[in-house]
Short mmCIF file of C-alpha atoms in Angstrom, two decimals:
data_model
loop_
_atom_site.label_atom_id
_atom_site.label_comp_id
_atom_site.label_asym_id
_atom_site.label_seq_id
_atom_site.Cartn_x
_atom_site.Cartn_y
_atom_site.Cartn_z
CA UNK A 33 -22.46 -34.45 -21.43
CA UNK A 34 -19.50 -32.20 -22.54
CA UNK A 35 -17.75 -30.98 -18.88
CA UNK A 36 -15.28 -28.19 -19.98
CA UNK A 37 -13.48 -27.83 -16.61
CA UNK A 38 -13.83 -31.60 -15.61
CA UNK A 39 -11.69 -33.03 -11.56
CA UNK A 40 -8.62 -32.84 -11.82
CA UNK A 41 -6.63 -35.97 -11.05
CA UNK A 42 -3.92 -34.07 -9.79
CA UNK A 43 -3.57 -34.65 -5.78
CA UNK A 44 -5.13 -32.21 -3.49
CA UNK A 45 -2.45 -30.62 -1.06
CA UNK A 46 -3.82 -30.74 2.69
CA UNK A 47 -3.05 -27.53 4.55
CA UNK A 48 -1.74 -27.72 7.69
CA UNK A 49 -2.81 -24.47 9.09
CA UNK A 50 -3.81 -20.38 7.52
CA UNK A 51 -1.72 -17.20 8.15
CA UNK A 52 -3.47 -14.10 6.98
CA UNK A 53 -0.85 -11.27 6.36
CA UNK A 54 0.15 -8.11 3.61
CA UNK A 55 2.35 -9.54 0.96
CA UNK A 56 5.70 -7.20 1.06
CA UNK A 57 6.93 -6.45 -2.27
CA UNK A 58 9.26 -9.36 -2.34
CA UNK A 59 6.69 -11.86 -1.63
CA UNK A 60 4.96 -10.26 -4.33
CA UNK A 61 8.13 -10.34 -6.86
CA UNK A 62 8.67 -13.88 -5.54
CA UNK A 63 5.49 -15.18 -6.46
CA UNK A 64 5.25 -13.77 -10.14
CA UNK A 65 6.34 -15.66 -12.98
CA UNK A 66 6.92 -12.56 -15.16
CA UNK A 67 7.29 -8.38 -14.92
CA UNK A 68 4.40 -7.17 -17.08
CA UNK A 69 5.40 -3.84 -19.25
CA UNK A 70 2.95 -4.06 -22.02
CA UNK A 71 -0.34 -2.57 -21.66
CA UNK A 72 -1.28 -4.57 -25.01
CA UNK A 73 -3.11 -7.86 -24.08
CA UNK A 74 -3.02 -8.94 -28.03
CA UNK A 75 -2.00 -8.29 -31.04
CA UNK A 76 -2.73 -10.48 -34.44
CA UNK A 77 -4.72 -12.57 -32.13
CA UNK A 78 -1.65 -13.78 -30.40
CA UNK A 79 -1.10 -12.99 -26.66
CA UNK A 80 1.63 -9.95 -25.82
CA UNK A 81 4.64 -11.29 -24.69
CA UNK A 82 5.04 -9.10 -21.06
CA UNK A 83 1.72 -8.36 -21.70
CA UNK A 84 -1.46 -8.59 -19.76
CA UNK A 85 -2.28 -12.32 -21.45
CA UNK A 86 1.33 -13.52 -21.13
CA UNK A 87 0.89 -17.11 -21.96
CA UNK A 88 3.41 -17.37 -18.48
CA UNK A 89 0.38 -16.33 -17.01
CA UNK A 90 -1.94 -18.77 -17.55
CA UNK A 91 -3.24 -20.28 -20.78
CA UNK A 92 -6.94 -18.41 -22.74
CA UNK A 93 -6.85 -21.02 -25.07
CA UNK A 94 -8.18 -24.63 -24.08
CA UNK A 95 -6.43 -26.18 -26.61
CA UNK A 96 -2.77 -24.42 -25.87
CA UNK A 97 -0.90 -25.25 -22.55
CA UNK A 98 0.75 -22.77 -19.99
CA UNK A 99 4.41 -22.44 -20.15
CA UNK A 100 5.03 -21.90 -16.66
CA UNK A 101 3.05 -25.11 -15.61
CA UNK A 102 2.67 -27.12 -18.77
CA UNK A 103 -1.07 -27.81 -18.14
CA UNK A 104 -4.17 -27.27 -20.08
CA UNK A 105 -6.79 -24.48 -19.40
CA UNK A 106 -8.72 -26.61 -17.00
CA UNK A 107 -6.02 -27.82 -14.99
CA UNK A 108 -3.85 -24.70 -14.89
CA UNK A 109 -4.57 -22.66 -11.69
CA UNK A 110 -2.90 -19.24 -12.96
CA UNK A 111 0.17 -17.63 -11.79
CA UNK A 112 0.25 -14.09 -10.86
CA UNK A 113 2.72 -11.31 -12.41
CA UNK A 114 3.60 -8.18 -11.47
CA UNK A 115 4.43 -4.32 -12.34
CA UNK A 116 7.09 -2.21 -10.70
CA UNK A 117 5.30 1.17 -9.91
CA UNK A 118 7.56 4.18 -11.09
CA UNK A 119 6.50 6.04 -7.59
CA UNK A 120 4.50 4.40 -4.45
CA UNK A 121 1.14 4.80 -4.35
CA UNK A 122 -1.36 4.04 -1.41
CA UNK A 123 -4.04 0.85 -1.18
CA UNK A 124 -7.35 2.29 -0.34
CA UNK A 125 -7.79 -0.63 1.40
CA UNK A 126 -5.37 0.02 4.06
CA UNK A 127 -5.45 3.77 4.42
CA UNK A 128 -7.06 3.99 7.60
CA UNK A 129 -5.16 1.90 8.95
CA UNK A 130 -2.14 3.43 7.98
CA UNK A 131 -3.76 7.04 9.41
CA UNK A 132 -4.14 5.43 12.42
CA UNK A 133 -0.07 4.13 12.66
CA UNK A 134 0.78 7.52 11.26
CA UNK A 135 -1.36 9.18 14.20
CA UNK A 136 0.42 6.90 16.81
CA UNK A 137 4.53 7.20 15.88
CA UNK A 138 6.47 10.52 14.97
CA UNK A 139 6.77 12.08 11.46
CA UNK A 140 9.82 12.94 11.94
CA UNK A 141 11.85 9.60 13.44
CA UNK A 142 8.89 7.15 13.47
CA UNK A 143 9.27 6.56 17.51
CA UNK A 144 5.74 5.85 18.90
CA UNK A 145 4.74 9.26 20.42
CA UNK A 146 3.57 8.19 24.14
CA UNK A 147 6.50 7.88 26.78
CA UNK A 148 6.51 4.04 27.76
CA UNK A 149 6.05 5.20 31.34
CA UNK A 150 2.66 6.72 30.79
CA UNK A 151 0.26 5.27 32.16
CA UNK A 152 -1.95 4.80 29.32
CA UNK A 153 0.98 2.84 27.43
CA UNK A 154 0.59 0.39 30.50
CA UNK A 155 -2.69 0.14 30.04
CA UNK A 156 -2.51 -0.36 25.80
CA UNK A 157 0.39 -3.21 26.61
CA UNK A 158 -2.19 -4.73 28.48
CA UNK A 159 -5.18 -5.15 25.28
CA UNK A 160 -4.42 -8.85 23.80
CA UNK A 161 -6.13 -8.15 20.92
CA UNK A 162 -3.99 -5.99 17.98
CA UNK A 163 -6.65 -4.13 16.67
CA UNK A 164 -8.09 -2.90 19.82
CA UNK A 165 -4.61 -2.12 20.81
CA UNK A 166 -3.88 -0.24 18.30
CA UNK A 167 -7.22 1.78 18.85
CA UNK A 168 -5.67 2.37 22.30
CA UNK A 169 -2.27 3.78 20.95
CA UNK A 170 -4.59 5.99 18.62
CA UNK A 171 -6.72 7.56 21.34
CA UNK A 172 -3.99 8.16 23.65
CA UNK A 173 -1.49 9.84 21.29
CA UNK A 174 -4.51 11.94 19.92
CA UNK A 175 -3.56 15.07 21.59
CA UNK A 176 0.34 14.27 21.38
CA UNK A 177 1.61 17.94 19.46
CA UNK A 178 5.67 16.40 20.01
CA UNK A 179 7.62 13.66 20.30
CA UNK A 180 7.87 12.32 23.94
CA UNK A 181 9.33 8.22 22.82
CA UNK A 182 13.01 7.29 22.10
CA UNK A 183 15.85 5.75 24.24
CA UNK A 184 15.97 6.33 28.37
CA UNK A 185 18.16 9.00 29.51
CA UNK A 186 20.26 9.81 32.43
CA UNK A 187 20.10 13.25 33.76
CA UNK A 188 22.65 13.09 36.99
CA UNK A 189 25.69 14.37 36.54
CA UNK A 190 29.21 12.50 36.61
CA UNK A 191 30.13 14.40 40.28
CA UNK A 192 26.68 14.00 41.26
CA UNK A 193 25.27 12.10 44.09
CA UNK A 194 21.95 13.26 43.53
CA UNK A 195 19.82 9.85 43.01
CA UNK A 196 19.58 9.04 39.33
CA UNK A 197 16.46 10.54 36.98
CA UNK A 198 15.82 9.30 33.63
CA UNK A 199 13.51 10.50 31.03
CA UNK A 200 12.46 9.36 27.36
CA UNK A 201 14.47 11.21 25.04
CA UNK A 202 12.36 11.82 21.50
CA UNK A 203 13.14 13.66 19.14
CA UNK A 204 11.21 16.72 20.20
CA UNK A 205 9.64 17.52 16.60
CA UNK A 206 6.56 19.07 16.07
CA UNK A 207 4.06 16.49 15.01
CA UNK A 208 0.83 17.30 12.64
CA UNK A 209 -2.77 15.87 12.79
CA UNK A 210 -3.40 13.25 10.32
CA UNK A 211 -6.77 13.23 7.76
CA UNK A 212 -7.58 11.66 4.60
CA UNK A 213 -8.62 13.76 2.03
CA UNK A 214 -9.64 11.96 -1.36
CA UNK A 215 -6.58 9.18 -2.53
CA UNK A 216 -4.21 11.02 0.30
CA UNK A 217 -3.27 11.83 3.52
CA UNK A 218 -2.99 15.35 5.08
CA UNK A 219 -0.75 16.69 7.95
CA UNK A 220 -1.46 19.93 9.17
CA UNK A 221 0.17 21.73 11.99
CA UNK A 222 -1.24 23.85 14.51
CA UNK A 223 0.31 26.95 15.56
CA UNK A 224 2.66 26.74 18.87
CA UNK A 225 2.24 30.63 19.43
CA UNK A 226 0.50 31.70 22.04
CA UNK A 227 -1.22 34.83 22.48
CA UNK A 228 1.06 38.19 23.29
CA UNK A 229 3.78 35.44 23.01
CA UNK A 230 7.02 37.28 21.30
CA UNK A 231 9.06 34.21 21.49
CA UNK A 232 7.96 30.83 20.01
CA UNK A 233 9.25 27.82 18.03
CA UNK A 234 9.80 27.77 14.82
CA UNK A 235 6.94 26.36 12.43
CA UNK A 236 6.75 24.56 9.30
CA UNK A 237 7.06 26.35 6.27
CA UNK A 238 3.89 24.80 4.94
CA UNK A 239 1.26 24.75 7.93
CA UNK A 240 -0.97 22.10 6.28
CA UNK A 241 0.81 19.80 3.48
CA UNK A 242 -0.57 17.18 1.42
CA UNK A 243 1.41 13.78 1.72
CA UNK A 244 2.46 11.72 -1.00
CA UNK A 245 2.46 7.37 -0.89
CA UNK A 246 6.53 7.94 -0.68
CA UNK A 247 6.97 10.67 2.47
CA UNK A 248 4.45 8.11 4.28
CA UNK A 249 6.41 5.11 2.96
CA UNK A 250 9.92 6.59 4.55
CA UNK A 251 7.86 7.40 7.46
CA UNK A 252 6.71 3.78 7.92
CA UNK A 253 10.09 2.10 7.12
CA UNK A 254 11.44 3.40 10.19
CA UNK A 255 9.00 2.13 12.61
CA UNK A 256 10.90 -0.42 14.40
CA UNK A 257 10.02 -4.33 14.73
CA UNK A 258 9.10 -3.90 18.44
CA UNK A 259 7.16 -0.96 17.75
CA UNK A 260 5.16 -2.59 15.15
CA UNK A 261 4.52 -5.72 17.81
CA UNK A 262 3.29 -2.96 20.20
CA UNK A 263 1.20 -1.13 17.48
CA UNK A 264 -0.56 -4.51 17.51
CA UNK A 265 1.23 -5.48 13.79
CA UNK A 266 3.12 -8.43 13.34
CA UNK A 267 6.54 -7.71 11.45
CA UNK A 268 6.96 -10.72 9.93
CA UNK A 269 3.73 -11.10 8.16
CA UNK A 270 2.56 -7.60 8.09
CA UNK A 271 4.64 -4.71 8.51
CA UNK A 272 3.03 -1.46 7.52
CA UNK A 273 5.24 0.15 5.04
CA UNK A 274 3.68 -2.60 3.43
CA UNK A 275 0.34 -1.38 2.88
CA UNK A 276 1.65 1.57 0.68
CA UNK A 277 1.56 -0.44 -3.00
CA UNK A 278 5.24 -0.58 -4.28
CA UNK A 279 5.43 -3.75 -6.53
CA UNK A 280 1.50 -4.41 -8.14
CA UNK A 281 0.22 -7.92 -8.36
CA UNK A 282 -1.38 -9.31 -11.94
CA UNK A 283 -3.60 -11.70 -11.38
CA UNK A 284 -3.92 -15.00 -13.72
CA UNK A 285 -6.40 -14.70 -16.73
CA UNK A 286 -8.38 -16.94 -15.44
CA UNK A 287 -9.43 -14.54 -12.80
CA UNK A 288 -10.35 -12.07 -15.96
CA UNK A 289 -11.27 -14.29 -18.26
CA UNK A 290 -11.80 -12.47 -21.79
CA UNK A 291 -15.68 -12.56 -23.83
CA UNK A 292 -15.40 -14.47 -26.87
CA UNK A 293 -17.22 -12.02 -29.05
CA UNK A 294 -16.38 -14.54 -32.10
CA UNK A 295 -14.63 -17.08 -33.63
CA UNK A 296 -11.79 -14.36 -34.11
CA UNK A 297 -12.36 -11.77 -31.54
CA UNK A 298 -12.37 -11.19 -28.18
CA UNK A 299 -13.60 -8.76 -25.66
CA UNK A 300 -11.41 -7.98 -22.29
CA UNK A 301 -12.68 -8.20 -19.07
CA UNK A 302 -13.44 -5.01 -16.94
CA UNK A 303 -10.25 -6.21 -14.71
CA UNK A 304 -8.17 -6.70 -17.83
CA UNK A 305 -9.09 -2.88 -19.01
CA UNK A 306 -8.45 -1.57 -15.48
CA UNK A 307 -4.90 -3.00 -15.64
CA UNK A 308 -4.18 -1.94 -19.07
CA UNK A 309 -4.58 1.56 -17.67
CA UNK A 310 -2.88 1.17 -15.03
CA UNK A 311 0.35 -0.06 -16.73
CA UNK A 312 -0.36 2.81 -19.32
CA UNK A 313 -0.08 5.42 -17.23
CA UNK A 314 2.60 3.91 -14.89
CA UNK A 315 4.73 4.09 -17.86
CA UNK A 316 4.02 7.33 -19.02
CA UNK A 317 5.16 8.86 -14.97
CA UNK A 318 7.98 6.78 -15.51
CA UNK A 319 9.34 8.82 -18.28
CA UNK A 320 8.18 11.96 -16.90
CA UNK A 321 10.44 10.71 -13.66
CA UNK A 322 13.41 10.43 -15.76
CA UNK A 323 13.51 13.26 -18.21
CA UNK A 324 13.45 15.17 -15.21
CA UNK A 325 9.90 16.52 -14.90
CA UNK A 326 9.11 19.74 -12.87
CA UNK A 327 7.92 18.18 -9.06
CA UNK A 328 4.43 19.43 -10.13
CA UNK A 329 4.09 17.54 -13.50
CA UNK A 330 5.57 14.54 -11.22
CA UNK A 331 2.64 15.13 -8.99
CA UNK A 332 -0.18 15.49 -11.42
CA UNK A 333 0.86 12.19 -12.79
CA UNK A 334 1.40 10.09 -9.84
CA UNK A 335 -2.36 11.25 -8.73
CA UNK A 336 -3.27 10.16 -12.43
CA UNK A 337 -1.70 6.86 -11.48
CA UNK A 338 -3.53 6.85 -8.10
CA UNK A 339 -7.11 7.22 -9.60
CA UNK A 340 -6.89 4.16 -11.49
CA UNK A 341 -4.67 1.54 -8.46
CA UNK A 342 -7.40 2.81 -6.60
CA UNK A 343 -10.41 2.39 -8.92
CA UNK A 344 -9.55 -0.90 -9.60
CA UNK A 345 -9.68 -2.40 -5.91
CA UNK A 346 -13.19 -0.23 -5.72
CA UNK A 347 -14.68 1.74 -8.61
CA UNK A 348 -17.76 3.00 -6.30
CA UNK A 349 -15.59 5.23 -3.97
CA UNK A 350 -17.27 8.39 -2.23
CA UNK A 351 -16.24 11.90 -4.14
CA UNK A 352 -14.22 9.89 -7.08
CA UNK A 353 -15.62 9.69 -11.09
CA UNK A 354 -16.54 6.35 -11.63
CA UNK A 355 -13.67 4.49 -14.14
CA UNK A 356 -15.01 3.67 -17.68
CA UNK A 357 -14.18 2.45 -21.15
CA UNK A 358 -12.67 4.29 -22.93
CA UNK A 359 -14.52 3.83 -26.37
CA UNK A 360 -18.31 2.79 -24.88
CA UNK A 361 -17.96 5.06 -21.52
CA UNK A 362 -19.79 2.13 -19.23
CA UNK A 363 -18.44 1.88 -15.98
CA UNK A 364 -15.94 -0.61 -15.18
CA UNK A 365 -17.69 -3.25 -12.50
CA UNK A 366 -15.52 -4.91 -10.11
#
């Protein structure tokens, strides 16, 4: 009986224990055995060198070896790559999530928005479990239209015997209510005049504003380590500026392996299109980036970019064309 993937006789680690987390983009680049640039998987019938079959990656050839690992096809386990996104873009997978963090902290210094005296930060500190906790944060900063958090200050006065009163000193900045609309997030602000009211704060100049992956990224990277403990995050293994996609992880062919279609040919796997796109159009914002591209070209190609990060993690999202092949048109399945 001919086994193609017979046991391996190498040993079997035992692991001591799990820890489910977000891989931050230098786990990611720490982990990869090679930057992929080439949307090309082959060419001559020989794998692309920085390309999507990479023989670093993982050997597609039972009777060639990998050259990060030395074994053969069946005893190789992959090893992943990775491409360095010309502009953040967000994980579909994490964006309510990160609606909820951005509904809890400010968008303008990334302090959580509820004064730590409030009672119903008491009674959030007092949820063990993150993920209700962080459901508490988001229905009691709901209705939050400023920032209340920041450092404790004193109000007496140096010749003062008056006994001492301290508030929280935010930053006092508007804030906006958060939505998703399609591959973003939304902030629009409500208007702070009142009726017959001749004086009133000044506004945004755009009352409702479409947010890019990067203004939520520089909102998130300021959100402190002990804020993210409170927000029910763990710093160390998940911080949340890590759930907007900055570095992209390749997986090993052997997680796409390609169709032999013959003795010469091959045919790539849905995953292995998806990617190819994905590096194709990263590339082509990249230039547009540095030639110095109007901010609405910029724009129109970083949503371009979006589409496919997106419909390769789930190509049956609501109110999104389905992603296809390009010469046959049949939906990629994932």
């Amino acid at each position: 009986m001919d086994f193609r993937f017979p046991d391996s006789p190498l040993e079997v680690a035992k692991p001591s224990s799990i820890q489910f987390g977000v891989l931050s983009p230098g786990e990611i680049r720490q982990m990869s055995v090679v930057e992929i640039e080439q949307s090309r998987s082959m060419l001559n019938g020989k794998p692309v060198r920085g390309g999507l079959s990479d023989p670093r990656l993982g050997p597609i050839d039972r009777y060639k070896g990998c050259e990060t690992c030395a074994n053969n096809l069946s005893e190789c386990p992959g090893h992943f790559g990775h491409i360095e996104l010309a502009k953040p873009v967000y994980h579909v997978g994490f964006m309510k999530t990160v609606l909820s963090i951005m509904r809890c902290v400010c968008f303008s210094c990334s302090k959580i928005l509820l004064d730590k005296e409030h009672v119903k930060f008491k009674q959030a500190l007092r949820i063990k479990s993150p993920k209700h906790r962080l459901k508490k944060f988001v229905d009691a900063c709901k209705n939050k239209t400023k920032c209340e958090g920041g450092a404790e200050i004193d109000l007496r006065g140096q010749a003062s015997d008056q006994p001492v009163k301290k508030i929280r000193g935010g930053c006092g900045a508007q804030q906006p209510n958060f939505s998703i609309v399609g591959l973003e997030l939304v902030a629009e602000y409500k208007s702070q005049r009142k009726k017959y009211d001749e004086e009133w704060l000044p506004e945004p100049a755009e009352r409702k504003q479409s947010l890019t992956a990067e203004k939520v990224l520089s909102v998130l990277k300021r959100i402190s380590d002990e804020d993210c403990q409170l927000l029910g995050l763990n710093p160390e293994y998940a911080r949340p500026d890590w759930m907007i996609l900055q570095v992209f992880p390749i997986p090993p062919p052997a997680v796409r392996p390609p169709a032999m279609m013959s003795s010469s040919s091959m045919s790539e796997d849905d995953l292995t299109h998806q990617l190819s796109m994905i590096i194709r159009h990263n590339e082509n914002l990249r230039k547009q980036d540095r030639s110095g591209s109007p901010a609405h070209i910029i724009s129109e190609f970083t949503k371009i970019l979006q589409y496919f990060v997106a419909t390769y993690f789930d190509n049956s999202l609501l109110g999104l064309p389905k992603a296809a092949h390009g010469s046959s048109g049949r939906p990629i399945n994932q």
